[in-house]
Amino acid sequence: MKEKCSKYEALFTFLNEDEFKKHLDECEDCRKEQVKMDRVSELIREVKSEYIERRKNFARLKIACAAFAVLLSGTVLGVINFNTDISDTIRYGQTLSVEDYGFPVDSYGLIMVD
């Protein structure tokens, strides 16, 4: 009984094309493995165009999200820049305190509890 050849991977990787084809002509096990690899290559070629199209669609989606973020931030910053009431509040830190909301406070500014 003949031993099965297990050198396909090493030969495919390290031999040049002519020597590899010569080995395939001589070795039935490696020839069967080559047929399997050819089928896999055909499947990859078949789905390659759809895979590339999906990647392009994903890239377009990322570009659209980035453009929306830039547009939104530009709009918000424009409103803040032209509306002086908002920009002064943000710039000078005029925030409402608990007392401004109408809660009773003690001398430390904490809410009084009875």
C-alpha positions as YAML, in Angstrom:
chain: A
units: angstrom
residues:
- id: 1
  name: MET
  ca: [0.00, 0.00, 0.00]
- id: 2
  name: LYS
  ca: [1.31, 3.38, -1.00]
- id: 3
  name: GLU
  ca: [1.66, 6.17, 1.58]
- id: 4
  name: LYS
  ca: [-0.39, 9.29, 1.04]
- id: 5
  name: CYS
  ca: [1.64, 12.34, -0.02]
- id: 6
  name: SER
  ca: [1.33, 15.16, 2.51]
- id: 7
  name: LYS
  ca: [3.77, 17.62, 0.93]
- id: 8
  name: TYR
  ca: [1.24, 19.60, -1.14]
- id: 9
  name: GLU
  ca: [1.26, 22.71, 1.03]
- id: 10
  name: ALA
  ca: [5.05, 22.90, 1.27]
- id: 11
  name: LEU
  ca: [5.53, 22.24, -2.43]
- id: 12
  name: PHE
  ca: [2.87, 24.79, -3.41]
- id: 13
  name: THR
  ca: [4.55, 27.39, -1.24]
- id: 14
  name: PHE
  ca: [8.22, 26.83, -2.02]
- id: 15
  name: LEU
  ca: [8.51, 25.32, -5.51]
- id: 16
  name: ASN
  ca: [8.36, 27.35, -8.66]
- id: 17
  name: GLU
  ca: [5.45, 26.77, -11.00]
- id: 18
  name: ASP
  ca: [7.20, 24.37, -13.40]
- id: 19
  name: GLU
  ca: [8.52, 22.10, -10.66]
- id: 20
  name: PHE
  ca: [5.14, 22.11, -8.93]
- id: 21
  name: LYS
  ca: [3.34, 21.10, -12.15]
- id: 22
  name: LYS
  ca: [5.89, 18.32, -12.64]
- id: 23
  name: HIS
  ca: [5.14, 17.02, -9.15]
- id: 24
  name: LEU
  ca: [1.40, 17.22, -9.84]
- id: 25
  name: ASP
  ca: [1.85, 15.06, -12.95]
- id: 26
  name: GLU
  ca: [3.58, 12.42, -10.84]
- id: 27
  name: CYS
  ca: [1.54, 12.53, -7.60]
- id: 28
  name: GLU
  ca: [-2.15, 11.58, -7.52]
- id: 29
  name: ASP
  ca: [-2.74, 12.84, -3.94]
- id: 30
  name: CYS
  ca: [-1.38, 16.30, -4.70]
- id: 31
  name: ARG
  ca: [-3.37, 16.42, -7.94]
- id: 32
  name: LYS
  ca: [-6.59, 15.77, -5.98]
- id: 33
  name: GLU
  ca: [-5.63, 18.50, -3.54]
- id: 34
  name: GLN
  ca: [-4.97, 20.87, -6.46]
- id: 35
  name: VAL
  ca: [-8.45, 20.17, -7.84]
- id: 36
  name: LYS
  ca: [-9.94, 21.10, -4.46]
- id: 37
  name: MET
  ca: [-7.92, 24.32, -4.39]
- id: 38
  name: ASP
  ca: [-9.03, 25.16, -7.93]
- id: 39
  name: ARG
  ca: [-12.68, 24.79, -6.87]
- id: 40
  name: VAL
  ca: [-12.08, 27.09, -3.91]
- id: 41
  name: SER
  ca: [-10.40, 29.62, -6.20]
- id: 42
  name: GLU
  ca: [-13.40, 29.54, -8.53]
- id: 43
  name: LEU
  ca: [-15.77, 30.18, -5.61]
- id: 44
  name: ILE
  ca: [-13.63, 33.10, -4.45]
- id: 45
  name: ARG
  ca: [-13.61, 34.61, -7.94]
- id: 46
  name: GLU
  ca: [-17.38, 34.18, -8.11]
- id: 47
  name: VAL
  ca: [-18.12, 36.11, -4.89]
- id: 48
  name: LYS
  ca: [-15.31, 38.65, -5.23]
- id: 49
  name: SER
  ca: [-17.39, 41.22, -7.10]
- id: 50
  name: GLU
  ca: [-20.21, 41.12, -4.53]
- id: 51
  name: TYR
  ca: [-17.74, 41.37, -1.66]
- id: 52
  name: ILE
  ca: [-16.09, 44.42, -3.23]
- id: 53
  name: GLU
  ca: [-19.50, 46.00, -3.85]
- id: 54
  name: ARG
  ca: [-20.47, 45.53, -0.19]
- id: 55
  name: ARG
  ca: [-17.22, 47.11, 0.93]
- id: 56
  name: LYS
  ca: [-17.87, 50.07, -1.38]
- id: 57
  name: ASN
  ca: [-21.37, 50.47, 0.05]
- id: 58
  name: PHE
  ca: [-19.96, 50.40, 3.59]
- id: 59
  name: ALA
  ca: [-17.36, 53.01, 2.64]
- id: 60
  name: ARG
  ca: [-20.11, 55.21, 1.18]
- id: 61
  name: LEU
  ca: [-22.08, 54.86, 4.41]
- id: 62
  name: LYS
  ca: [-19.06, 55.93, 6.47]
- id: 63
  name: ILE
  ca: [-18.54, 58.96, 4.22]
- id: 64
  name: ALA
  ca: [-22.21, 59.93, 4.55]
- id: 65
  name: CYS
  ca: [-22.02, 59.66, 8.35]
- id: 66
  name: ALA
  ca: [-18.88, 61.78, 8.47]
- id: 67
  name: ALA
  ca: [-20.45, 64.42, 6.21]
- id: 68
  name: PHE
  ca: [-23.58, 64.49, 8.39]
- id: 69
  name: ALA
  ca: [-21.45, 64.92, 11.53]
- id: 70
  name: VAL
  ca: [-19.53, 67.80, 9.96]
- id: 71
  name: LEU
  ca: [-22.74, 69.46, 8.79]
- id: 72
  name: LEU
  ca: [-24.42, 69.05, 12.18]
- id: 73
  name: SER
  ca: [-21.44, 70.34, 14.15]
- id: 74
  name: GLY
  ca: [-21.05, 73.30, 11.78]
- id: 75
  name: THR
  ca: [-24.71, 74.18, 12.20]
- id: 76
  name: VAL
  ca: [-24.57, 73.92, 15.99]
- id: 77
  name: LEU
  ca: [-21.41, 75.99, 16.21]
- id: 78
  name: GLY
  ca: [-22.91, 78.58, 13.84]
- id: 79
  name: VAL
  ca: [-26.02, 78.92, 15.98]
- id: 80
  name: ILE
  ca: [-23.92, 79.27, 19.13]
- id: 81
  name: ASN
  ca: [-21.66, 81.84, 17.49]
- id: 82
  name: PHE
  ca: [-24.49, 84.06, 16.19]
- id: 83
  name: ASN
  ca: [-26.80, 83.75, 19.22]
- id: 84
  name: THR
  ca: [-25.03, 85.82, 21.88]
- id: 85
  name: ASP
  ca: [-27.31, 84.71, 24.73]
- id: 86
  name: ILE
  ca: [-26.27, 81.08, 24.31]
- id: 87
  name: SER
  ca: [-22.62, 81.86, 23.63]
- id: 88
  name: ASP
  ca: [-22.34, 84.16, 26.70]
- id: 89
  name: THR
  ca: [-23.90, 81.52, 28.92]
- id: 90
  name: ILE
  ca: [-21.49, 78.89, 27.66]
- id: 91
  name: ARG
  ca: [-18.50, 81.21, 27.63]
- id: 92
  name: TYR
  ca: [-18.89, 82.79, 31.08]
- id: 93
  name: GLY
  ca: [-20.40, 79.84, 32.93]
- id: 94
  name: GLN
  ca: [-23.74, 81.34, 33.87]
- id: 95
  name: THR
  ca: [-25.55, 78.26, 35.04]
- id: 96
  name: LEU
  ca: [-28.68, 77.94, 37.11]
- id: 97
  name: SER
  ca: [-28.32, 76.95, 40.75]
- id: 98
  name: VAL
  ca: [-30.72, 75.13, 43.04]
- id: 99
  name: GLU
  ca: [-31.87, 78.50, 44.41]
- id: 100
  name: ASP
  ca: [-32.72, 79.68, 40.88]
- id: 101
  name: TYR
  ca: [-35.07, 76.70, 40.53]
- id: 102
  name: GLY
  ca: [-36.98, 77.89, 43.63]
- id: 103
  name: PHE
  ca: [-35.91, 75.30, 46.19]
- id: 104
  name: PRO
  ca: [-35.31, 76.48, 49.77]
- id: 105
  name: VAL
  ca: [-31.57, 76.49, 50.55]
- id: 106
  name: ASP
  ca: [-29.49, 76.95, 53.67]
- id: 107
  name: SER
  ca: [-26.46, 79.22, 54.11]
- id: 108
  name: TYR
  ca: [-24.20, 76.66, 52.35]
- id: 109
  name: GLY
  ca: [-26.38, 76.53, 49.22]
- id: 110
  name: LEU
  ca: [-27.71, 73.03, 49.95]
- id: 111
  name: ILE
  ca: [-31.40, 72.15, 49.74]
- id: 112
  name: MET
  ca: [-33.10, 72.51, 53.13]
- id: 113
  name: VAL
  ca: [-34.99, 69.50, 54.42]
- id: 114
  name: ASP
  ca: [-37.51, 69.83, 57.29]
...
